[in-house]
Coordinates of C-alpha atoms in Angstrom, one line a residue:
M280 CA -152.0 53.0 -69.1
E281 CA -150.5 55.8 -71.2
F282 CA -148.2 58.0 -69.2
I283 CA -146.5 61.0 -70.9
I284 CA -143.9 63.1 -69.2
V285 CA -143.7 66.6 -70.8
S286 CA -140.7 68.8 -70.4
G287 CA -138.5 71.2 -72.3
I288 CA -137.1 74.7 -72.5
S289 CA -139.1 77.4 -70.7
G290 CA -141.2 79.3 -73.3
A291 CA -141.1 76.4 -75.8
G292 CA -144.8 75.6 -75.4
K293 CA -145.2 73.1 -72.6
T294 CA -148.4 74.6 -71.4
S295 CA -149.9 74.7 -74.9
A296 CA -148.8 71.1 -75.4
L297 CA -150.6 70.1 -72.1
H298 CA -153.7 71.9 -73.3
A299 CA -153.6 70.0 -76.6
L300 CA -153.2 66.7 -74.7
E301 CA -156.1 67.5 -72.5
D302 CA -158.2 68.2 -75.5
I303 CA -157.6 64.7 -76.8
G304 CA -158.5 63.0 -73.6
F305 CA -155.5 63.0 -71.3
Y306 CA -155.7 63.8 -67.6
C307 CA -153.1 66.5 -67.2
V308 CA -151.1 67.8 -64.3
D309 CA -148.8 70.8 -64.5
N310 CA -145.5 71.2 -62.7
I311 CA -145.6 68.0 -60.5
P312 CA -142.6 67.7 -58.3
P313 CA -140.3 64.9 -59.7
A314 CA -140.1 63.2 -56.3
L315 CA -143.9 62.5 -56.5
L316 CA -143.8 61.1 -60.0
S317 CA -143.6 57.4 -59.0
T318 CA -146.3 57.8 -56.3
F319 CA -148.6 59.6 -58.7
Y320 CA -148.0 56.9 -61.3
D321 CA -149.0 54.2 -58.8
L322 CA -152.2 56.1 -57.9
C323 CA -153.2 56.4 -61.5
D324 CA -152.4 52.8 -62.3
K325 CA -154.5 51.5 -59.4
S326 CA -157.4 53.8 -60.1
S327 CA -160.6 52.3 -61.4
D328 CA -161.5 55.6 -63.1
M329 CA -160.9 55.2 -66.8
R330 CA -160.1 58.9 -67.1
M331 CA -156.9 58.1 -65.2
K332 CA -155.6 55.7 -67.8
R333 CA -154.2 58.5 -70.1
I334 CA -152.0 60.7 -68.1
A335 CA -149.8 63.7 -69.0
V336 CA -147.6 65.5 -66.5
V337 CA -145.3 68.5 -66.9
L338 CA -142.0 68.6 -65.2
D339 CA -139.8 71.7 -65.7
I340 CA -137.0 73.8 -64.4
R341 CA -139.1 75.7 -61.9
V342 CA -138.4 72.8 -59.4
G343 CA -135.1 73.2 -57.6
N344 CA -132.3 70.8 -58.5
F345 CA -134.5 69.8 -61.4
Y346 CA -132.2 67.6 -63.4
E347 CA -131.0 65.6 -60.3
E348 CA -134.6 65.1 -59.0
F349 CA -135.9 64.3 -62.5
S350 CA -133.1 61.7 -63.2
A351 CA -133.8 60.0 -59.8
A352 CA -137.6 60.0 -60.5
V353 CA -137.2 58.5 -64.0
A354 CA -134.6 55.9 -62.7
K355 CA -137.2 54.7 -60.2
L356 CA -139.9 54.4 -62.9
R357 CA -137.5 52.3 -65.0
K358 CA -136.5 50.2 -62.0
D359 CA -140.1 49.4 -61.3
N360 CA -140.7 48.6 -65.0
Y361 CA -143.3 51.4 -65.3
R362 CA -144.2 52.3 -68.9
Y363 CA -143.9 55.9 -69.9
K364 CA -142.8 58.2 -72.8
T365 CA -141.1 61.6 -72.6
L366 CA -142.0 64.6 -74.8
F367 CA -139.5 67.4 -75.0
L368 CA -140.5 70.9 -76.3
D369 CA -137.7 73.0 -77.8
A370 CA -137.3 76.3 -79.7
S371 CA -134.5 78.4 -80.9
N372 CA -132.9 80.9 -78.5
D373 CA -134.1 84.0 -80.4
V374 CA -137.7 82.7 -80.5
I375 CA -137.6 82.0 -76.7
V376 CA -136.3 85.4 -75.9
R377 CA -138.9 87.1 -78.1
R378 CA -141.7 85.1 -76.5
F379 CA -140.5 86.1 -73.0
R380 CA -140.3 89.8 -74.0
A381 CA -143.7 89.7 -75.6
T382 CA -145.4 88.3 -72.5
R383 CA -143.1 90.2 -70.1
R384 CA -142.7 87.1 -68.0
K385 CA -139.6 86.4 -66.0
H386 CA -137.6 83.4 -66.9
P387 CA -137.5 80.8 -64.1
L388 CA -133.8 81.1 -63.8
C389 CA -133.5 84.9 -63.9
P390 CA -133.9 85.2 -60.1
D391 CA -130.5 83.5 -59.8
A392 CA -128.0 86.3 -59.0
S393 CA -125.6 85.1 -61.6
I394 CA -128.1 85.4 -64.4
Y395 CA -128.6 88.8 -65.8
T396 CA -130.5 88.4 -69.1
I397 CA -133.2 86.1 -70.6
S398 CA -130.6 85.0 -73.2
D399 CA -128.2 83.9 -70.4
A400 CA -131.0 82.1 -68.6
V401 CA -132.0 80.2 -71.8
D402 CA -128.4 79.2 -72.4
L403 CA -128.0 77.9 -68.8
E404 CA -131.3 76.0 -69.0
R405 CA -130.4 74.5 -72.3
G406 CA -127.2 73.1 -70.8
L407 CA -129.1 71.7 -67.8
L408 CA -131.6 69.9 -70.0
M409 CA -129.3 68.7 -72.8
K410 CA -129.3 65.0 -71.6
L411 CA -133.0 65.1 -71.1
K412 CA -133.5 66.3 -74.6
Q413 CA -131.2 63.7 -76.0
S414 CA -133.1 60.9 -74.3
A415 CA -136.6 62.1 -75.1
D416 CA -139.0 59.8 -77.0
Y417 CA -140.6 62.7 -78.8
L418 CA -139.1 66.0 -79.7
I419 CA -141.0 69.0 -81.1
D420 CA -139.3 72.2 -82.1
T421 CA -142.0 74.9 -81.8
S422 CA -139.9 77.8 -83.3
Y423 CA -142.0 77.9 -86.4
L424 CA -145.2 76.4 -85.2
S425 CA -148.4 78.2 -84.4
S426 CA -150.6 77.1 -81.5
A427 CA -152.9 75.3 -84.0
Q428 CA -149.9 73.6 -85.7
L429 CA -148.5 72.4 -82.3
K430 CA -151.9 71.0 -81.4
E431 CA -152.0 69.1 -84.8
R432 CA -148.5 67.6 -84.1
I433 CA -149.6 66.6 -80.6
S434 CA -152.8 65.0 -81.9
T435 CA -150.9 63.1 -84.5
L436 CA -148.5 61.7 -82.0
F437 CA -151.0 60.8 -79.2
L438 CA -154.6 60.9 -80.4
E439 CA -154.7 57.2 -81.3
N440 CA -154.1 54.6 -78.6
E441 CA -150.9 53.5 -80.4
I442 CA -148.2 55.0 -78.2
S443 CA -145.7 52.3 -79.0
A444 CA -146.1 52.9 -82.8
L445 CA -143.6 54.9 -84.8
A446 CA -145.0 58.3 -85.5
V447 CA -143.6 59.9 -88.7
T448 CA -143.6 63.7 -89.3
C449 CA -142.7 64.9 -92.8
V450 CA -141.5 68.5 -92.8
S451 CA -140.7 70.8 -95.7
F452 CA -138.4 73.8 -95.1
G453 CA -136.2 76.4 -96.6
F454 CA -132.4 76.3 -95.9
K455 CA -132.4 80.1 -95.9
Y456 CA -134.5 80.0 -92.7
G457 CA -132.4 77.3 -91.0
V458 CA -132.7 73.5 -90.8
P459 CA -135.2 71.8 -88.5
T460 CA -133.3 70.9 -85.4
E461 CA -135.5 67.9 -84.6
A462 CA -134.9 66.2 -88.0
D463 CA -133.8 62.6 -88.0
I464 CA -133.5 62.2 -91.8
M465 CA -132.8 65.2 -94.0
F466 CA -132.9 65.5 -97.8
D467 CA -131.6 68.5 -99.8
V468 CA -133.6 68.9 -103.0
R469 CA -131.9 72.2 -104.2
C470 CA -130.4 70.2 -107.0
L471 CA -133.7 70.1 -108.8
P472 CA -135.1 72.6 -111.4
N473 CA -136.5 75.6 -109.5
P474 CA -140.1 76.9 -110.2
F475 CA -139.1 80.2 -108.5
Y476 CA -137.6 81.4 -111.8
I477 CA -140.8 80.7 -113.8
E478 CA -142.8 83.9 -113.5
E479 CA -146.3 82.3 -113.5
L480 CA -145.1 79.8 -110.7
K481 CA -143.0 82.1 -108.6
Y482 CA -145.8 83.2 -106.2
K483 CA -147.5 79.8 -106.0
N484 CA -146.3 76.9 -103.9
G485 CA -145.7 73.2 -104.1
L486 CA -149.3 72.3 -103.1
D487 CA -150.6 74.1 -106.2
A488 CA -151.0 71.8 -109.2
P489 CA -149.0 73.9 -111.7
V490 CA -145.9 73.9 -109.4
R491 CA -146.3 70.3 -108.4
D492 CA -146.5 69.3 -112.1
Y493 CA -143.5 71.4 -113.0
V494 CA -141.4 69.9 -110.2
M495 CA -142.5 66.3 -110.8
K496 CA -142.1 66.3 -114.6
W497 CA -138.3 66.1 -114.6
E498 CA -136.5 62.8 -114.8
Q499 CA -134.1 63.9 -112.1
T500 CA -137.0 64.6 -109.7
Q501 CA -138.4 61.1 -110.3
G502 CA -135.0 59.5 -109.8
L503 CA -134.4 61.4 -106.6
L504 CA -137.9 60.8 -105.2
S505 CA -137.6 57.1 -105.9
R506 CA -134.3 56.8 -104.1
M507 CA -135.6 58.9 -101.2
I508 CA -138.6 56.6 -100.8
D509 CA -136.5 53.5 -101.1
Y510 CA -134.2 54.8 -98.3
I511 CA -137.2 55.7 -96.1
D512 CA -139.0 52.4 -96.7
Y513 CA -135.8 50.5 -95.7
T514 CA -135.0 52.5 -92.6
L515 CA -138.4 52.9 -91.0
P516 CA -138.6 49.3 -89.8
L517 CA -135.1 49.6 -88.5
Y518 CA -136.0 52.7 -86.4
A519 CA -139.1 50.9 -85.2
D520 CA -137.1 47.8 -84.2
E521 CA -134.8 50.1 -82.2
G522 CA -137.8 51.3 -80.2
K523 CA -137.8 54.8 -81.7
A524 CA -141.2 56.5 -81.1
Q525 CA -141.0 59.4 -83.4
L526 CA -139.2 60.0 -86.7
V527 CA -138.9 63.4 -88.4
I528 CA -138.2 63.4 -92.1
A529 CA -137.1 66.9 -93.3
I530 CA -136.9 67.9 -97.0
G531 CA -135.4 71.3 -97.8
C532 CA -135.0 73.6 -100.8
T533 CA -133.8 77.2 -100.9
G534 CA -137.0 78.9 -99.7
G535 CA -139.2 76.0 -98.6
K536 CA -142.0 77.0 -100.8
H537 CA -141.8 75.0 -104.1
R538 CA -139.6 71.9 -104.5
S539 CA -139.4 70.8 -100.9
V540 CA -143.2 71.2 -100.5
A541 CA -144.0 69.1 -103.6
L542 CA -141.6 66.3 -102.6
T543 CA -142.5 66.3 -99.0
Q544 CA -146.2 65.9 -100.0
A545 CA -145.2 63.1 -102.3
V546 CA -143.4 61.3 -99.5
Y547 CA -146.3 61.9 -97.1
D548 CA -148.8 60.4 -99.7
H549 CA -146.6 57.4 -100.1
L550 CA -146.4 56.8 -96.3
I551 CA -150.2 57.2 -96.0
E552 CA -150.8 54.7 -98.7
N553 CA -148.6 52.2 -96.8
K554 CA -150.6 52.7 -93.6
H555 CA -148.0 54.5 -91.6
K556 CA -148.9 56.9 -88.7
V557 CA -147.8 60.1 -90.4
S558 CA -148.4 63.9 -90.4
V559 CA -147.1 66.6 -92.7
H560 CA -145.9 70.2 -91.9
H561 CA -144.8 72.7 -94.5
R562 CA -142.8 75.0 -92.2
D563 CA -141.9 77.9 -94.6
I564 CA -144.6 77.7 -97.2
G565 CA -146.1 81.0 -96.2
K566 CA -142.8 83.0 -96.1
A567 CA -141.9 85.5 -98.9

């Protein structure tokens, strides 16, 4: 049985993630009390209904004493040798605040008399969930993801019945917009010749052949890419041996539109050729 526990920061996209899991065949339950987790697992495991063999449940801060109850529930699952994975959804504070203001929803912690603003509530929640985030099998930062892109990430991680396999996500980004907080391996390619200063290439991106050819024609690009691939090929089996479920490889340039996109796509193509479970996301390709 596949059993996914979904949690994360309020406003980071847990409901959207649950819908995406439902679309790919998971039986989904939102906001289950942590104390019922083990009992629910037992019921699903003993069920003869095949629809109950791929389960996703959301646990979040709306439950009182969430972290203590969650920790106790997960400890019981481990004690009983139950198999499960945890998915944590996160986003930057400013994005979370903007989402709450746009929807005019109240943050779950705002009723607390000591909490006066959404920003304060997000800070408090982030502190309460820090250990949960650090122990998660899968981490997705939704700050720059559309609903469609989140669904694609979820599908890549869980669509196939290979939940124990290492899922690799290759992300290009621009340092000027901030580094991806979920990155496990990060490469800086700002040292390479920049197509931005070539007038006919400036408004294209690294997926366009003229930009890709310009970036890749340089000896220093080929040397850097070769060393990046050697490092990735060497470390992927080590991460897998350690039991890591997800690996995010982030490659950044200044704006995230030219060099990082071309090299990220090259790394992605290499991993595809070598039969890895991999997806690609060009985070800042559409930015000015």
